[in-house]
Amino acid sequence: MSSHAATIDHHHDATTSTGIPNKKLLWWAFLASDCMFFGALISTHLVYRLNPPPGNAIPTQVFNIELTSFSTFILLMSSLLMALAVNAIQKGNIRSTRTMLLGTMFFGCIFLGGQVYEFAHFVAVKKMTLSNSIFGSTFYTLTGTHGTHVAIGVLLLGMMYVRTFKPAHGESGLLRNFAHLAAVCTVMAVSFIWLVPSGIEAIYGAPVGELLSHHAVPFGIGAVALAVVFWFARSGGEVEFGEKNAIDVEAIGLYWHFVDIVWIIIFTAVYLLEYL
Amino acid sequence: MAEAIAKHAFTGAGHPPAKATFELMARPTAKTGLISWLTTVDHKKIGMLYGGFAILFFLIGGLEALMIRTQLMVPNNRFIGAQLYNELFTMHGTTMIFLAVMPLNAAFFNLLIPIQVGARDVAFPRLNAFSLWVWVVGAFLLNVGWLSHIVPSWQFGGAPDVGWFGYAPLTSKVFTPDLSTDLWVLGLQILGLSSIVASLNFIVTIINMRAPGLTMMRLPVFCWMALVTSFLLILALPAIAIALVEVMFDRNFGTNFFEVSGGGQPILWQHLFWVFGHPEVYILILPPMGYVSEILPTFARKPLFGYPIIVFSGVAIGFIGFGVWSHHMFTTGMGVVATAAFSIATMAIAVPTGVKIFNWIGTLWGGQIMTRVPMMFALGFIWMFMLGGFSGIMHSAAPADAQQQDSYFVIAHFHYVLIGGATFALLAAIHYWFPKFFGRMVPEFWGKVSFWLIFVGFNCTFFPMHFLGLNGMPRRTWTYDSNMGWNEGNFFATMGAYLLGLGIFTYFAVLVWSFFKGQKCGNDPWDGRTLEWSIPSPPPEHNFAAIPNVHARDAWWYEKTHQDEIAAEKAAHIKAEESHGGIHMPDQSWYPLFAAAGLGLAAFNFAQLHHPVMMMGNQVLSSHLPLALTGGVIMVAALYLWSLEGPGGYHIHLDANGNATESRGDHH
Amino acid sequence: MSAPATTADAGHHEPSKFHFYIAIAMILSVITGVEVVLVYLPIAKWFVVTALVVLSAVKFMFVIFFFMHLRWDKVFCTILFFIGLVLAGGTMWALLHLFGADAGKPLSAAALDFARLTVG
Amino acid sequence: MTRPRLVHRNILRLVTASFAGLSLALLSGCKLVDAVHQIFSLSGPQSTMVTAGPVAKSQWDLFMVTVYVTTFIFIVVGAVLAYAQIKFRAKSEADEHAEPPPQGHGNPFVEIGLIAASVFLLVIIAIPTLKGIWYTHDVPDEDKANAIDVTATGYQWWFKFEYPTEMVKLPGGAGEAPLVTGNELVVPAGVPVRVQLRTVDVIHSFWIPKLAGKVDMMPNRGNFLWFKADHPGYFYGQCAEYCGESHAIMRFRVIALSAPDYAKWLENQKQAARTVTASSLAAAAAAPTVQFASMKFDAGAALSGSPQFDADPLGAWKAMQKPEAGENAALIATGRKLFNEKTCVKCHMVRGHEGIGITGPDLTRVGARSTIAAGVLENTQDLMHKWIKDPEYFKPGNKMFHGIGGMTGYMAPNDKGDLVPNIILNDTEITALVAYLHSLK
Ligand code: HEA
Ligand code: HEA
Ligand code: CUA
Ligand SMILES: [Cu+2]
């Protein structure tokens, strides 16, 4: 392809029939599908909320609205940073993009931490578990699914972040590739091995301190591996990533914002309305 | 214009192919042999794999049906026992719907959509391969339970036995403690994932990859129906995905979604299932309506009558289809208002469906009808689908349905729409496009023999079932008493099923023969109307030497009547493209296969977290958690490498005689 | 297409939306604050419910149209997303009504206990 | 461009013609005519056409409306389609290569006309549908006062029936409880019956085709249906929702009796279980037995199978109500003892005797039922013997064999967790048990 277009029009892609880039179309279609996904989950929650069986948990006695409002605010701010990341890459400003990506991830993690704390607190202090009331079942499943979406978002952003360092000309040794891959795999394995069982433990009632001590080893390995990934990723020199990748960042952005709007609905429908 | 055309050929939306940085697996380049099939991203190869698997499962599902019919041949039969029978009908329904008709449709989506819209591949070729392999994983999980009948020491608990719509609370641990139900839940979940991913791909392909001049209102009806179907899939599948998650949590983590003692409402499962399930039946029938809308004009030698209305009614069917799900629940005590609303909404669907039937007849009217085999199946489709639709209308009258629901009348209804409808159209389509993709004709005579066997056998099997149902015979019953007046009907139906089986056997036997020995054919054996007939049979890897310019609805028909104009255009396109480096094709990749395999490993072990599997008296895979996690890690790692690897690509250059040479790495 | 676009000159770009995004984010935070306060105010329940629904709808629209650029993209994206949104909303609405109707009510607690007793 | 040639068309015609001829010839064989007639017959005991009550009748009438309308459409549309297929068929090979026909694209007026016609035809179906939905939902207001209430509860795989308004005294002064029976629902004819539908496990569905369409028994929900039997009769019912292994044979019966017969039946049911001793036998011989008025049975059935029973099921049922000839008080007493010893009592209620269980069907008057094991077996001494000997054979997975709710059945886990026989019976013991159970009238 020899068309050396000087600029990239981010709202029109001449290679497609509609002018919408394929990836953008893909993500919007996926989000339409995800609406149904959360629609079904929220329906389940509300159906049981409006017709509770005897002996159901009482939400207002469980909730901690201050914490949730704070999380909501944090997620909104992460959305802002995400929008700014897209804005930056559309200008070809990679440094700023990286900062914004990191910021988004950071806020996402705060949100997740808030949720882990919330779950652990509800279980340990408020005695509401996944299985001891139907409210517990629907609440944890709905907000947990949302949390999973956030976690996947963080993972995608992390991958994107690493990708921004990919050297331009593909020169890198085999060993380096293997080391990089091994580190990435370790991070993933550890986050699974750490997250899944500790999530289950949390749901069944273990307080945060205990969780950390139980899973100290995998957590430690994960932290080290994470550092390794970043170290490998941070190669100097020319990188391949650039303004042309704006669509990739934007795609993840769409996903991230969607997760945010789902939370907007959950915040109102699941939390706020309970206080009336 | 030339620029747009050259770009159009690009797959992977403007990614400059770069040398892979993290090249762990060399990108495979084999064009033949096992590796080429495992790593392919070519929509035609993927389509054929889908088709091959689907036909295999169609035969397995048919075999299951034959066992069902044999058991029901005479009253109080003890050919097979209750438990096995329950597994058989569950797996027959699940197999036919999820592993035969849906993937056969997916096969045609893959084979035809890119060619009919004038593209070189789908929008995301590797994602397409991923859908295929994920589908294989789902099919495996659903069927692996059969193994424990062969090797009893593998305690999967047999194949799933909860019925194809798995009503809670029968699916709870209390009532079906064995692994089969977990595998069913995960299998369906994974098939759903595959379908959503594939559908997103097709949506983007149809909307975004159309050749220049191919406006939406010139799109072949088949592509329209595929588009509507893809939308139905992405919008309906999430409902069942959530429902399955809820069942899975109930079974494994003690939630109460459908747990009666915890206040759960099993009826919620029914709602969520049918929110998916009803659109699902249109997912099964809309693509067949597309095939028929392609075949009828070809063999009547006339364009489709009322194209815009056929398209619009397809969209309308899809849309209304989302508002009628509770007609499967007329007997669950929804209350009068809800029952009335769903009853009327259901009837409304007859209108857009009728419109299609009328327009197909309009297409025949005044034509020169050539009754080739595909045409016979297509005409058979119209007749049989109409009958099935009528019994659907009888169901929609809710009070009358209270007598029909869960009786053989329903069985008759849906086999008329599913076999007389979907399957007939699929058989028509296979026969019609076989020459295109294998370059050989299927003999007419044997095709007709198989048609008549199938047609007669089908009606003998299922017509009496209307009467069995009205005479009170319930479905899903492994045996019946001799004094109920059902003996003759069942015997006759079973004989019909054998005849039908013979027909199906003949049909596929003839295909196999034709694959090796059939008469060779050229581009356009049927005097077709759409773009696929403009390219060689079988199509070359890059589909089109020159991306066509579309000037009219039946693009190829127009080309045939305007040859000079088109020839000039094409020469210009070829030149333009060569000056841009030749025809760009995406590279093969291992990662879709690896990601799917990781998913399979994860799901298979996840299902067994709470069920140690015994093999030869020993507990094997004693701890499934590590294996499940390993699978998850493999999947994520493969996806990660996939994203780093990039679409890649190489170029094809055509000489004056149309011979192709390839060049790699000449990306400028 | 393969031109290293990092060097593309900024002159051709539309004006930066940096401050605009910040403004949107501020509005969103304020709305959220209002929402939280609203539920504690002693106002008629129907009013609060309506207000909450409207406010979250506004937030929703702000995010999809500005953060997610629907406002600047081709309308087709909007249509695409709203197909899913409308169907999901409609299905939710229908489900809530189906379960809210008298016929949809679960057995009373007493009847439930009765049913449980008879299981033995 | 290659085109398949039109070979074989004539051969094919010949084949189809001879196939049709052959089948006609076969069909004209008169035994076959009968058989074919049977295939389409709608006169079985679960026929939805031969109705015996207003609910089922309204449902059949509505069904016939849909049949008329769709048949009409089929004839019209089918005729046009058939005409087009024949008229516009390429008659010869030359035809096929002729100039293509005019490439017309459609006609909006035709389309709109056909849409309007379809809507009109649907309205014809919709109106009676709506009427029917409200009519079949609940007992009409004017009849509400007469209606009786019963509760039907589904168990895997049998039905329990309760009469909430008919209280019986529990033995030993333990107060009162509603009358309970199993698998055979006895109701008065000519009276609306409102059946409350409950389940203790999975979803079942309650269906008596001749009396009313089905309604499901949903866990945690209070469904109900109503029906009315026009005349006394014996009706077949069936669980119509897949509910596990033996769903196929989860059947039941409804016996509609005239008002006085029903009163007598209730009277008898409310007594404690019948105890047979030598002296009671002698006393009974002297006293007049319960007599049922003679009544007409809806004989519109053409049935095969056990002819004596099917010829007059209601008569057969009535016969079951009377004590059997040749009752042996000693054998019955042994049976009663065994019923206790073999732990049958912990699952089965025999009101007034030792039986106290509630996880199995109430057997207080099992001897007076026409069928056992949820309508699967005729209640002859022989078949009951076989049932008690090997329930698993007749009903795979049944809870009497496998145990339920903490009660062990014929099989139970031993210390190692393997299933081993738990209730072991020999033929003599079973004979005594059967004698006892058959004495419970
Ligand atoms: C390909 C699949 C397919 C299709 C296309 C349909 C089409 C229709 N179906 Fe069917 N259906 C199934 C597959 C399908 N169905 C399956 C699998 C089940 C059972 C699931 C299970 O329980 O396992 C089922 C069950 C089912 C039920 C539930 C029955 C029960 O369990 O009690 C109902 C009830 O309303 C119903 C109705 C309809 C209607 C009204 C249509 C309409 O779309 C039909 C419209 C078509 C026509 C009417 C014919 C042509 C029209 C004209 C010529 C115009 C003029 C006509 C009129 C004005 C009437 N179907
Ligand atoms: C597209 C879907 C589809 C198709 C094509 C079919 C095809 C057939 N179906 Fe079925 N059917 C369903 C979908 C379908 N079915 C569903 C959804 C259910 C409900 C399940 C449930 O209740 O959960 C059902 C249930 C069902 C029942 C009711 C079972 C019960 O409720 O107890 C019956 C009974 O007769 C039946 C029969 C048949 C028959 C005879 C065929 C025939 O058309 C089959 C013809 C094909 C063959 C006969 C194969 C021939 C091949 C060979 C002979 C070669 C074999 C060789 C190899 C394998 C190498 N089907
Ligand atoms: Cu109970 Cu089927
Ligand atoms: Cu349906």
PDB file of N, CA, C and O in Angstrom, chain D residues 246-283:
ATOM      1  N   SER D 246     -38.371 -41.671  34.771  1.00  0.00           N
ATOM      2  CA  SER D 246     -39.618 -42.386  34.481  1.00  0.00           C
ATOM      3  C   SER D 246     -40.775 -41.469  34.140  1.00  0.00           C
ATOM      4  O   SER D 246     -41.939 -41.823  34.351  1.00  0.00           O
ATOM      5  N   HIS D 247     -40.475 -40.308  33.575  1.00  0.00           N
ATOM      6  CA  HIS D 247     -41.535 -39.392  33.172  1.00  0.00           C
ATOM      7  C   HIS D 247     -42.581 -40.087  32.303  1.00  0.00           C
ATOM      8  O   HIS D 247     -43.778 -39.848  32.435  1.00  0.00           O
ATOM      9  N   ALA D 248     -42.112 -40.971  31.428  1.00  0.00           N
ATOM     10  CA  ALA D 248     -43.021 -41.615  30.476  1.00  0.00           C
ATOM     11  C   ALA D 248     -44.151 -42.336  31.185  1.00  0.00           C
ATOM     12  O   ALA D 248     -45.265 -42.436  30.675  1.00  0.00           O
ATOM     13  N   ILE D 249     -43.870 -42.874  32.356  1.00  0.00           N
ATOM     14  CA  ILE D 249     -44.895 -43.689  33.006  1.00  0.00           C
ATOM     15  C   ILE D 249     -45.362 -43.046  34.290  1.00  0.00           C
ATOM     16  O   ILE D 249     -45.672 -43.710  35.258  1.00  0.00           O
ATOM     17  N   MET D 250     -45.406 -41.727  34.271  1.00  0.00           N
ATOM     18  CA  MET D 250     -46.023 -41.012  35.389  1.00  0.00           C
ATOM     19  C   MET D 250     -47.443 -40.687  34.953  1.00  0.00           C
ATOM     20  O   MET D 250     -47.723 -39.654  34.377  1.00  0.00           O
ATOM     21  N   ARG D 251     -48.333 -41.652  35.196  1.00  0.00           N
ATOM     22  CA  ARG D 251     -49.693 -41.510  34.692  1.00  0.00           C
ATOM     23  C   ARG D 251     -50.656 -41.428  35.864  1.00  0.00           C
ATOM     24  O   ARG D 251     -50.268 -41.625  37.006  1.00  0.00           O
ATOM     25  N   PHE D 252     -51.895 -41.158  35.596  1.00  0.00           N
ATOM     26  CA  PHE D 252     -52.897 -41.201  36.654  1.00  0.00           C
ATOM     27  C   PHE D 252     -54.270 -41.390  36.026  1.00  0.00           C
ATOM     28  O   PHE D 252     -54.395 -41.471  34.807  1.00  0.00           O
ATOM     29  N   ARG D 253     -55.265 -41.518  36.857  1.00  0.00           N
ATOM     30  CA  ARG D 253     -56.621 -41.697  36.362  1.00  0.00           C
ATOM     31  C   ARG D 253     -57.548 -40.734  37.071  1.00  0.00           C
ATOM     32  O   ARG D 253     -57.319 -40.380  38.229  1.00  0.00           O
ATOM     33  N   VAL D 254     -58.590 -40.327  36.367  1.00  0.00           N
ATOM     34  CA  VAL D 254     -59.647 -39.544  37.010  1.00  0.00           C
ATOM     35  C   VAL D 254     -60.930 -40.329  36.883  1.00  0.00           C
ATOM     36  O   VAL D 254     -61.271 -40.791  35.785  1.00  0.00           O
ATOM     37  N   ILE D 255     -61.596 -40.528  38.001  1.00  0.00           N
ATOM     38  CA  ILE D 255     -62.861 -41.243  37.971  1.00  0.00           C
ATOM     39  C   ILE D 255     -63.946 -40.263  38.377  1.00  0.00           C
ATOM     40  O   ILE D 255     -63.906 -39.694  39.471  1.00  0.00           O
ATOM     41  N   ALA D 256     -64.858 -40.019  37.448  1.00  0.00           N
ATOM     42  CA  ALA D 256     -65.962 -39.113  37.754  1.00  0.00           C
ATOM     43  C   ALA D 256     -67.173 -39.952  38.122  1.00  0.00           C
ATOM     44  O   ALA D 256     -67.525 -40.899  37.402  1.00  0.00           O
ATOM     45  N   LEU D 257     -67.786 -39.633  39.246  1.00  0.00           N
ATOM     46  CA  LEU D 257     -68.929 -40.405  39.732  1.00  0.00           C
ATOM     47  C   LEU D 257     -70.151 -39.504  39.831  1.00  0.00           C
ATOM     48  O   LEU D 257     -70.031 -38.297  40.023  1.00  0.00           O
ATOM     49  N   SER D 258     -71.320 -40.123  39.757  1.00  0.00           N
ATOM     50  CA  SER D 258     -72.541 -39.353  39.991  1.00  0.00           C
ATOM     51  C   SER D 258     -72.541 -38.889  41.450  1.00  0.00           C
ATOM     52  O   SER D 258     -71.847 -39.459  42.292  1.00  0.00           O
ATOM     53  N   ALA D 259     -73.340 -37.872  41.734  1.00  0.00           N
ATOM     54  CA  ALA D 259     -73.292 -37.262  43.068  1.00  0.00           C
ATOM     55  C   ALA D 259     -73.476 -38.289  44.186  1.00  0.00           C
ATOM     56  O   ALA D 259     -72.681 -38.324  45.132  1.00  0.00           O
ATOM     57  N   PRO D 260     -74.483 -39.121  44.115  1.00  0.00           N
ATOM     58  CA  PRO D 260     -74.645 -40.075  45.234  1.00  0.00           C
ATOM     59  C   PRO D 260     -73.473 -41.051  45.333  1.00  0.00           C
ATOM     60  O   PRO D 260     -73.009 -41.353  46.446  1.00  0.00           O
ATOM     61  N   ASP D 261     -72.976 -41.502  44.213  1.00  0.00           N
ATOM     62  CA  ASP D 261     -71.835 -42.417  44.243  1.00  0.00           C
ATOM     63  C   ASP D 261     -70.619 -41.754  44.866  1.00  0.00           C
ATOM     64  O   ASP D 261     -69.884 -42.356  45.647  1.00  0.00           O
ATOM     65  N   TYR D 262     -70.465 -40.494  44.500  1.00  0.00           N
ATOM     66  CA  TYR D 262     -69.319 -39.755  45.026  1.00  0.00           C
ATOM     67  C   TYR D 262     -69.439 -39.650  46.543  1.00  0.00           C
ATOM     68  O   TYR D 262     -68.470 -39.854  47.286  1.00  0.00           O
ATOM     69  N   ALA D 263     -70.656 -39.370  47.000  1.00  0.00           N
ATOM     70  CA  ALA D 263     -70.873 -39.240  48.439  1.00  0.00           C
ATOM     71  C   ALA D 263     -70.523 -40.551  49.136  1.00  0.00           C
ATOM     72  O   ALA D 263     -69.837 -40.574  50.164  1.00  0.00           O
ATOM     73  N   LYS D 264     -70.976 -41.669  48.536  1.00  0.00           N
ATOM     74  CA  LYS D 264     -70.674 -42.975  49.126  1.00  0.00           C
ATOM     75  C   LYS D 264     -69.171 -43.218  49.160  1.00  0.00           C
ATOM     76  O   LYS D 264     -68.623 -43.729  50.137  1.00  0.00           O
ATOM     77  N   TRP D 265     -68.547 -42.856  48.077  1.00  0.00           N
ATOM     78  CA  TRP D 265     -67.110 -43.095  47.972  1.00  0.00           C
ATOM     79  C   TRP D 265     -66.379 -42.318  49.064  1.00  0.00           C
ATOM     80  O   TRP D 265     -65.532 -42.851  49.773  1.00  0.00           O
ATOM     81  N   LEU D 266     -66.796 -41.040  49.214  1.00  0.00           N
ATOM     82  CA  LEU D 266     -66.145 -40.202  50.231  1.00  0.00           C
ATOM     83  C   LEU D 266     -66.333 -40.807  51.612  1.00  0.00           C
ATOM     84  O   LEU D 266     -65.400 -40.899  52.407  1.00  0.00           O
ATOM     85  N   GLU D 267     -67.571 -41.206  51.832  1.00  0.00           N
ATOM     86  CA  GLU D 267     -67.920 -41.801  53.121  1.00  0.00           C
ATOM     87  C   GLU D 267     -66.965 -42.942  53.451  1.00  0.00           C
ATOM     88  O   GLU D 267     -66.346 -42.999  54.512  1.00  0.00           O
ATOM     89  N   ASN D 268     -66.780 -43.814  52.477  1.00  0.00           N
ATOM     90  CA  ASN D 268     -65.910 -44.974  52.669  1.00  0.00           C
ATOM     91  C   ASN D 268     -64.459 -44.539  52.878  1.00  0.00           C
ATOM     92  O   ASN D 268     -63.756 -45.063  53.740  1.00  0.00           O
ATOM     93  N   GLN D 269     -64.028 -43.541  52.077  1.00  0.00           N
ATOM     94  CA  GLN D 269     -62.633 -43.099  52.169  1.00  0.00           C
ATOM     95  C   GLN D 269     -62.294 -42.577  53.551  1.00  0.00           C
ATOM     96  O   GLN D 269     -61.174 -42.690  54.013  1.00  0.00           O
ATOM     97  N   LYS D 270     -63.302 -41.938  54.173  1.00  0.00           N
ATOM     98  CA  LYS D 270     -62.999 -41.267  55.434  1.00  0.00           C
ATOM     99  C   LYS D 270     -62.796 -42.248  56.576  1.00  0.00           C
ATOM    100  O   LYS D 270     -62.275 -41.873  57.630  1.00  0.00           O
ATOM    101  N   GLN D 271     -63.231 -43.493  56.382  1.00  0.00           N
ATOM    102  CA  GLN D 271     -63.007 -44.481  57.430  1.00  0.00           C
ATOM    103  C   GLN D 271     -61.507 -44.799  57.503  1.00  0.00           C
ATOM    104  O   GLN D 271     -60.772 -44.605  56.547  1.00  0.00           O
ATOM    105  N   ALA D 272     -61.138 -45.321  58.661  1.00  0.00           N
ATOM    106  CA  ALA D 272     -59.770 -45.805  58.776  1.00  0.00           C
ATOM    107  C   ALA D 272     -59.609 -47.030  57.885  1.00  0.00           C
ATOM    108  O   ALA D 272     -60.586 -47.555  57.357  1.00  0.00           O
ATOM    109  N   ALA D 273     -58.376 -47.484  57.728  1.00  0.00           N
ATOM    110  CA  ALA D 273     -58.133 -48.621  56.853  1.00  0.00           C
ATOM    111  C   ALA D 273     -58.946 -49.822  57.293  1.00  0.00           C
ATOM    112  O   ALA D 273     -59.198 -50.019  58.478  1.00  0.00           O
ATOM    113  N   ARG D 274     -59.329 -50.590  56.298  1.00  0.00           N
ATOM    114  CA  ARG D 274     -60.177 -51.740  56.577  1.00  0.00           C
ATOM    115  C   ARG D 274     -59.315 -52.829  57.202  1.00  0.00           C
ATOM    116  O   ARG D 274     -58.222 -53.120  56.741  1.00  0.00           O
ATOM    117  N   THR D 275     -59.827 -53.391  58.296  1.00  0.00           N
ATOM    118  CA  THR D 275     -59.096 -54.469  58.938  1.00  0.00           C
ATOM    119  C   THR D 275     -59.886 -55.756  58.764  1.00  0.00           C
ATOM    120  O   THR D 275     -61.063 -55.816  59.122  1.00  0.00           O
ATOM    121  N   VAL D 276     -59.246 -56.726  58.170  1.00  0.00           N
ATOM    122  CA  VAL D 276     -59.959 -57.982  57.912  1.00  0.00           C
ATOM    123  C   VAL D 276     -59.596 -58.994  58.985  1.00  0.00           C
ATOM    124  O   VAL D 276     -58.417 -59.285  59.207  1.00  0.00           O
ATOM    125  N   THR D 277     -60.595 -59.469  59.664  1.00  0.00           N
ATOM    126  CA  THR D 277     -60.391 -60.593  60.590  1.00  0.00           C
ATOM    127  C   THR D 277     -61.433 -61.624  60.232  1.00  0.00           C
ATOM    128  O   THR D 277     -62.365 -61.333  59.453  1.00  0.00           O
ATOM    129  N   ALA D 278     -61.332 -62.779  60.775  1.00  0.00           N
ATOM    130  CA  ALA D 278     -62.299 -63.825  60.462  1.00  0.00           C
ATOM    131  C   ALA D 278     -63.707 -63.342  60.794  1.00  0.00           C
ATOM    132  O   ALA D 278     -64.644 -63.510  60.006  1.00  0.00           O
ATOM    133  N   SER D 279     -63.862 -62.653  61.926  1.00  0.00           N
ATOM    134  CA  SER D 279     -65.213 -62.241  62.300  1.00  0.00           C
ATOM    135  C   SER D 279     -65.713 -61.112  61.407  1.00  0.00           C
ATOM    136  O   SER D 279     -66.885 -61.077  61.039  1.00  0.00           O
ATOM    137  N   SER D 280     -64.814 -60.189  61.042  1.00  0.00           N
ATOM    138  CA  SER D 280     -65.290 -59.116  60.181  1.00  0.00           C
ATOM    139  C   SER D 280     -65.706 -59.670  58.834  1.00  0.00           C
ATOM    140  O   SER D 280     -66.651 -59.190  58.211  1.00  0.00           O
ATOM    141  N   LEU D 281     -65.041 -60.696  58.387  1.00  0.00           N
ATOM    142  CA  LEU D 281     -65.419 -61.321  57.123  1.00  0.00           C
ATOM    143  C   LEU D 281     -66.828 -61.879  57.220  1.00  0.00           C
ATOM    144  O   LEU D 281     -67.656 -61.699  56.328  1.00  0.00           O
ATOM    145  N   ALA D 282     -67.101 -62.549  58.320  1.00  0.00           N
ATOM    146  CA  ALA D 282     -68.418 -63.146  58.492  1.00  0.00           C
ATOM    147  C   ALA D 282     -69.471 -62.052  58.553  1.00  0.00           C
ATOM    148  O   ALA D 282     -70.511 -62.144  57.890  1.00  0.00           O
ATOM    149  N   ALA D 283     -69.178 -60.986  59.283  1.00  0.00           N
ATOM    150  CA  ALA D 283     -70.148 -59.908  59.408  1.00  0.00           C
ATOM    151  C   ALA D 283     -70.407 -59.258  58.064  1.00  0.00           C
ATOM    152  O   ALA D 283     -71.552 -58.982  57.693  1.00  0.00           O
TER     153      ALA D 283
END
